[in-house]
Every structure is written in C-alpha cells, then in structure tokens.
Amino acid sequence: MIYKIFPTVLLVVLSLISTNEFFNETHNIKRTEAVKSIKTNSETSEELVYNNLNSNHFSLPKLESFAEALKGFYLLKEKGLVSKNILTLIDFSLSSNSKRLWVIDLTTNTILYNSLVAHGRNTGDEFATSFSNSAESYKSSLGFYATGEIYNGKHGKSLKLDGLEKGINSNARERAVVIHGAQYVSNSFIQNNKRLGRSLGCPAIPLELTNEIIQTIKDKSCLFVYYPSKAYKIASKLVM
C-alpha cells in the first residue's frame, strides 16, 4: 500500500516545487521589469522636462548640457545647497559668438533669458578649451555653483559665486569669479573683433541684462558651467 501511495506523494511534492519555482521565476521577471521601468523613467525624466520647456521665443540649450545641469540641480536641491527653482546653464562647448547662457525657471519650465557670456582670456579665443580652479590663471572653471550676494564692485553691480565642487571650482569666491556686466560682451564687439571679449575668469554678461539676470538668480540659485570634459566627469560627484 505504501508503495502505491509513495509515487502519488512524490508527484504532488514535485508539482509543488515546480509551482514554487514558477512563481519565484515570475516574481523575479516582474521585479526585473520593474527595475528596468524605474531606470528608464529615471533616464528619461530630464528629457521630459526638456521636451516641455517653454522656450519663450529663445533658442533651447542642447539636451546633453541641460540633462547634466538638471541632474546636478536635483542633487544640490536635495542637499539644501541651492534653494531657488532657478537654473542658470552656461554651455562653453559653444562659440562665444553665440548666446550660450540660459536662465530657466524650473517651476514654470520657462526660459527667462538667453544671453551672450564671456569666458576667461586664458580659457580660449572664440572657443573655450582650457579650465582651471587656480588663482591668477585667468581661466574659467567648470561645474556647479550656488549664487551668492549682490555687491557693487569695479564692474558695477555684480553677483558673487560659491563653487560647490572641490578642486574644480571651489576657489571661485577667493578668485573673485563673479557674474558682472561688461562692454566687451556685445554683438558690436563680435562684429569688430570676430569674437566676444574675454574676462579674467568671470562669466561676464551684457551690460543691458546685468541687473535683470542678477536680480533673478541671486541668493542660492544653481549655476552650471558645462563642457564635454572627460576629466571633469571623472572628478565631479554631481554628474554621471
């Protein structure tokens, strides 16, 4: 009798094991699909914001530079290092003769300003190619900054910057790298010199926009200076 019952019990046990394996396999597949879904959504969230930007009749920045800027902004906002939903993006991969600064309101997803901006005299001529965090290098620095306070200096109304990336732009305040207006940041300068004027390392902007831009981005908003640099990506903890 036992010999008759044993095969039946064995079949039931094997059936249960097979069923459990099936459910485990199904669960693992679903979990893998969920992780893939989360990863995909994470990878495309910047694109979603980008695709929904209100250009406000300005040109859009490149997706690559915007995506890096937005990822860093989220991390800095989470850490409390920036507080405003204003993102300023400078793309130094572009010609200095083009409008390569954008001020973006991330609450309304609207581009507020699109402007010319200078790089440092030792960073390059028309195109930026070399960057530094060193004093008296007269070069621009890459990476993420928090905007500081307004003051009146030799260039008139100016905005202090705090570099948030050690070894990359952390000497910004000591170097007096600030946002200020300059006569050499203009279309007329480009027409006369074939390129925009250059600063001592500051992201100088047109005089006619200085007050508006500074008032908009002052007091702990995020500024990101972009360049497709492998060395920067390796050193930075804010881009991936």
Tab-separated table of C-alpha atoms in Angstrom:
chain	number	residue	atom	x	y	z
A	1	MET	CA	0.000	0.000	0.000
A	2	ILE	CA	2.853	2.327	0.930
A	3	TYR	CA	4.468	1.669	-2.453
A	4	LYS	CA	1.234	2.741	-4.165
A	5	ILE	CA	0.926	5.954	-2.162
A	6	PHE	CA	4.606	6.998	-2.467
A	7	PRO	CA	4.562	7.778	-6.235
A	8	THR	CA	1.461	9.904	-5.761
A	9	VAL	CA	3.027	11.866	-2.890
A	10	LEU	CA	6.217	12.279	-4.901
A	11	LEU	CA	4.282	13.728	-7.821
A	12	VAL	CA	2.481	16.157	-5.521
A	13	VAL	CA	5.791	17.305	-3.984
A	14	LEU	CA	7.424	17.728	-7.379
A	15	SER	CA	4.372	19.616	-8.551
A	16	LEU	CA	4.589	21.982	-5.574
A	17	ILE	CA	8.326	22.537	-6.121
A	18	SER	CA	7.729	23.239	-9.792
A	19	THR	CA	4.898	25.628	-8.939
A	20	ASN	CA	7.068	27.477	-6.411
A	21	GLU	CA	9.879	27.737	-8.929
A	22	PHE	CA	7.412	29.100	-11.459
A	23	PHE	CA	6.121	31.734	-9.043
A	24	ASN	CA	9.665	32.652	-7.993
A	25	GLU	CA	10.717	32.943	-11.618
A	26	THR	CA	7.644	35.018	-12.425
A	27	HIS	CA	8.325	37.254	-9.407
A	28	ASN	CA	11.939	37.712	-10.474
A	29	ILE	CA	10.876	38.591	-14.016
A	30	LYS	CA	8.363	41.137	-12.721
A	31	ARG	CA	10.947	42.607	-10.340
A	32	THR	CA	13.491	42.879	-13.176
A	33	GLU	CA	10.906	44.548	-15.398
A	34	ALA	CA	10.045	46.971	-12.588
A	35	VAL	CA	13.716	47.883	-12.105
A	36	LYS	CA	14.106	48.392	-15.846
A	37	SER	CA	10.996	50.552	-15.848
A	38	ILE	CA	12.297	52.680	-12.969
A	39	LYS	CA	15.691	53.029	-14.664
A	40	THR	CA	14.096	54.017	-17.953
A	41	ASN	CA	11.892	56.581	-16.250
A	42	SER	CA	14.925	57.978	-14.421
A	43	GLU	CA	16.884	58.222	-17.634
A	44	THR	CA	14.106	59.985	-19.482
A	45	SER	CA	12.922	62.380	-16.757
A	46	GLU	CA	15.378	65.057	-17.901
A	47	GLU	CA	14.172	64.588	-21.473
A	48	LEU	CA	10.576	65.014	-20.331
A	49	VAL	CA	11.418	68.325	-18.663
A	50	TYR	CA	13.461	69.368	-21.689
A	51	ASN	CA	10.707	68.488	-24.149
A	52	ASN	CA	8.220	70.504	-22.106
A	53	LEU	CA	10.358	73.628	-21.811
A	54	ASN	CA	8.640	76.839	-22.817
A	55	SER	CA	11.321	78.420	-24.999
A	56	ASN	CA	9.714	81.847	-24.655
A	57	HIS	CA	10.968	82.565	-28.215
A	58	PHE	CA	14.572	81.815	-27.225
A	59	SER	CA	16.698	79.002	-28.604
A	60	LEU	CA	16.891	75.845	-26.482
A	61	PRO	CA	20.134	74.612	-24.933
A	62	LYS	CA	21.493	71.253	-26.056
A	63	LEU	CA	19.824	68.296	-24.347
A	64	GLU	CA	23.155	66.897	-23.124
A	65	SER	CA	24.139	70.060	-21.261
A	66	PHE	CA	20.614	70.572	-19.909
A	67	ALA	CA	20.354	66.985	-18.665
A	68	GLU	CA	23.650	67.241	-16.744
A	69	ALA	CA	22.587	70.572	-15.278
A	70	LEU	CA	19.186	69.262	-14.175
A	71	LYS	CA	20.584	66.110	-12.532
A	72	GLY	CA	23.049	68.194	-10.538
A	73	PHE	CA	20.356	70.708	-9.627
A	74	TYR	CA	18.169	67.959	-8.136
A	75	LEU	CA	21.051	66.650	-6.010
A	76	LEU	CA	22.004	70.119	-4.777
A	77	LYS	CA	18.387	70.995	-4.007
A	78	GLU	CA	18.034	67.779	-2.018
A	79	LYS	CA	21.149	68.656	-0.008
A	80	GLY	CA	19.914	72.196	0.611
A	81	LEU	CA	22.890	73.761	-1.161
A	82	VAL	CA	20.580	75.646	-3.504
A	83	SER	CA	17.087	76.809	-2.635
A	84	LYS	CA	15.531	78.525	-5.655
A	85	ASN	CA	13.928	76.697	-8.575
A	86	ILE	CA	16.080	78.744	-10.936
A	87	LEU	CA	18.738	77.048	-13.054
A	88	THR	CA	21.398	79.001	-14.948
A	89	LEU	CA	23.187	76.973	-17.612
A	90	ILE	CA	26.338	78.101	-19.418
A	91	ASP	CA	27.461	75.880	-22.306
A	92	PHE	CA	31.139	76.509	-23.022
A	93	SER	CA	31.173	73.917	-25.791
A	94	LEU	CA	29.561	76.583	-27.981
A	95	SER	CA	31.183	79.505	-29.772
A	96	SER	CA	31.486	82.664	-27.693
A	97	ASN	CA	29.753	84.418	-30.581
A	98	SER	CA	26.527	82.571	-29.757
A	99	LYS	CA	24.097	83.047	-26.893
A	100	ARG	CA	25.263	80.245	-24.625
A	101	LEU	CA	23.790	81.258	-21.264
A	102	TRP	CA	20.248	80.284	-20.266
A	103	VAL	CA	18.293	81.216	-17.148
A	104	ILE	CA	15.460	78.754	-16.638
A	105	ASP	CA	12.545	78.887	-14.201
A	106	LEU	CA	12.005	75.229	-13.280
A	107	THR	CA	8.711	75.991	-11.528
A	108	THR	CA	7.109	77.091	-14.767
A	109	ASN	CA	9.580	75.320	-17.106
A	110	THR	CA	10.193	78.614	-18.868
A	111	ILE	CA	13.397	80.067	-20.305
A	112	LEU	CA	13.669	83.569	-18.856
A	113	TYR	CA	16.908	84.725	-20.516
A	114	ASN	CA	19.235	83.550	-23.284
A	115	SER	CA	22.379	85.635	-23.430
A	116	LEU	CA	25.954	86.037	-24.554
A	117	VAL	CA	28.504	85.199	-21.859
A	118	ALA	CA	32.290	85.553	-21.783
A	119	HIS	CA	34.905	83.035	-20.729
A	120	GLY	CA	38.367	83.695	-19.285
A	121	ARG	CA	41.126	85.086	-21.511
A	122	ASN	CA	43.345	82.024	-20.947
A	123	THR	CA	40.467	79.627	-21.488
A	124	GLY	CA	40.473	80.187	-25.253
A	125	ASP	CA	39.756	82.604	-28.058
A	126	GLU	CA	36.373	82.168	-29.757
A	127	PHE	CA	36.006	78.709	-28.215
A	128	ALA	CA	36.709	77.686	-24.631
A	129	THR	CA	39.235	74.865	-24.388
A	130	SER	CA	41.080	75.095	-21.046
A	131	PHE	CA	39.781	75.469	-17.497
A	132	SER	CA	41.269	75.976	-14.048
A	133	ASN	CA	40.464	76.426	-10.379
A	134	SER	CA	43.762	78.193	-9.697
A	135	ALA	CA	44.204	81.805	-8.658
A	136	GLU	CA	45.503	84.179	-11.337
A	137	SER	CA	45.020	81.553	-14.042
A	138	TYR	CA	42.584	83.895	-15.813
A	139	LYS	CA	40.651	80.800	-16.798
A	140	SER	CA	37.025	79.837	-16.362
A	141	SER	CA	36.057	76.976	-14.057
A	142	LEU	CA	33.539	74.266	-14.861
A	143	GLY	CA	30.864	72.708	-12.694
A	144	PHE	CA	28.143	73.664	-10.251
A	145	TYR	CA	27.903	76.889	-8.280
A	146	ALA	CA	25.481	78.428	-5.823
A	147	THR	CA	24.853	82.103	-6.417
A	148	GLY	CA	25.634	84.420	-3.542
A	149	GLU	CA	25.037	88.039	-2.654
A	150	ILE	CA	24.979	91.191	-4.778
A	151	TYR	CA	27.688	93.802	-4.321
A	152	ASN	CA	28.948	96.863	-6.165
A	153	GLY	CA	32.478	96.473	-7.471
A	154	LYS	CA	34.701	97.834	-10.231
A	155	HIS	CA	32.256	96.450	-12.801
A	156	GLY	CA	29.240	97.924	-11.033
A	157	LYS	CA	26.517	95.591	-9.770
A	158	SER	CA	27.985	92.090	-9.503
A	159	LEU	CA	26.982	88.709	-8.069
A	160	LYS	CA	29.284	86.516	-6.007
A	161	LEU	CA	29.518	82.793	-6.717
A	162	ASP	CA	30.374	79.847	-4.490
A	163	GLY	CA	31.923	76.894	-6.292
A	164	LEU	CA	30.422	73.656	-4.968
A	165	GLU	CA	32.922	71.196	-6.414
A	166	LYS	CA	36.213	70.767	-4.575
A	167	GLY	CA	39.239	71.038	-6.821
A	168	ILE	CA	37.088	72.041	-9.790
A	169	ASN	CA	35.645	75.459	-8.898
A	170	SER	CA	35.960	75.654	-5.105
A	171	ASN	CA	38.241	78.706	-5.273
A	172	ALA	CA	35.672	80.830	-7.084
A	173	ARG	CA	35.000	83.230	-4.222
A	174	GLU	CA	38.682	83.630	-3.371
A	175	ARG	CA	39.454	84.245	-7.063
A	176	ALA	CA	36.628	86.814	-7.256
A	177	VAL	CA	34.952	84.847	-10.022
A	178	VAL	CA	31.619	86.656	-10.175
A	179	ILE	CA	28.844	87.493	-12.589
A	180	HIS	CA	29.157	91.066	-13.816
A	181	GLY	CA	28.360	93.143	-16.847
A	182	ALA	CA	30.970	94.157	-19.425
A	183	GLN	CA	31.052	96.284	-22.559
A	184	TYR	CA	33.053	93.590	-24.351
A	185	VAL	CA	30.066	91.212	-24.096
A	186	SER	CA	28.080	92.558	-27.023
A	187	ASN	CA	27.265	91.978	-30.681
A	188	SER	CA	29.184	95.123	-31.615
A	189	PHE	CA	32.362	93.710	-30.023
A	190	ILE	CA	31.892	90.496	-32.009
A	191	GLN	CA	31.458	92.454	-35.263
A	192	ASN	CA	34.651	94.437	-34.629
A	193	ASN	CA	36.812	91.594	-33.308
A	194	LYS	CA	35.347	88.437	-34.865
A	195	ARG	CA	34.788	87.049	-31.376
A	196	LEU	CA	33.382	88.012	-27.997
A	197	GLY	CA	35.589	89.730	-25.447
A	198	ARG	CA	37.091	87.729	-22.602
A	199	SER	CA	37.231	88.161	-18.844
A	200	LEU	CA	39.750	87.237	-16.137
A	201	GLY	CA	37.711	84.096	-15.465
A	202	CYS	CA	34.304	85.580	-14.704
A	203	PRO	CA	31.146	84.671	-16.638
A	204	ALA	CA	30.629	88.263	-17.783
A	205	ILE	CA	27.309	89.164	-19.399
A	206	PRO	CA	25.886	92.098	-21.439
A	207	LEU	CA	25.517	95.360	-19.515
A	208	GLU	CA	21.887	95.771	-20.519
A	209	LEU	CA	20.935	92.419	-18.960
A	210	THR	CA	23.133	92.557	-15.865
A	211	ASN	CA	20.625	93.941	-13.390
A	212	GLU	CA	17.738	91.720	-14.541
A	213	ILE	CA	19.734	88.496	-14.564
A	214	ILE	CA	21.481	89.170	-11.255
A	215	GLN	CA	18.202	90.009	-9.509
A	216	THR	CA	16.643	86.826	-10.864
A	217	ILE	CA	19.382	84.356	-9.938
A	218	LYS	CA	20.811	85.851	-6.692
A	219	ASP	CA	20.722	84.133	-3.275
A	220	LYS	CA	21.357	80.389	-3.655
A	221	SER	CA	20.149	79.513	-7.103
A	222	CYS	CA	22.044	76.927	-9.148
A	223	LEU	CA	24.527	77.807	-11.893
A	224	PHE	CA	26.173	75.118	-14.016
A	225	VAL	CA	29.076	75.676	-16.400
A	226	TYR	CA	29.093	72.848	-18.937
A	227	TYR	CA	31.824	71.498	-21.178
A	228	PRO	CA	32.135	67.912	-22.502
A	229	SER	CA	35.259	67.203	-20.464
A	230	LYS	CA	36.121	63.609	-19.513
A	231	ALA	CA	38.402	64.882	-16.752
A	232	TYR	CA	35.533	66.873	-15.233
A	233	LYS	CA	33.148	63.907	-15.339
A	234	ILE	CA	35.709	61.744	-13.566
A	235	ALA	CA	36.368	64.348	-10.872
A	236	SER	CA	32.785	65.519	-10.337
A	237	LYS	CA	30.428	63.848	-7.871
A	238	LEU	CA	27.392	65.616	-9.293
A	239	VAL	CA	27.331	64.274	-12.865
A	240	MET	CA	27.224	60.687	-14.091
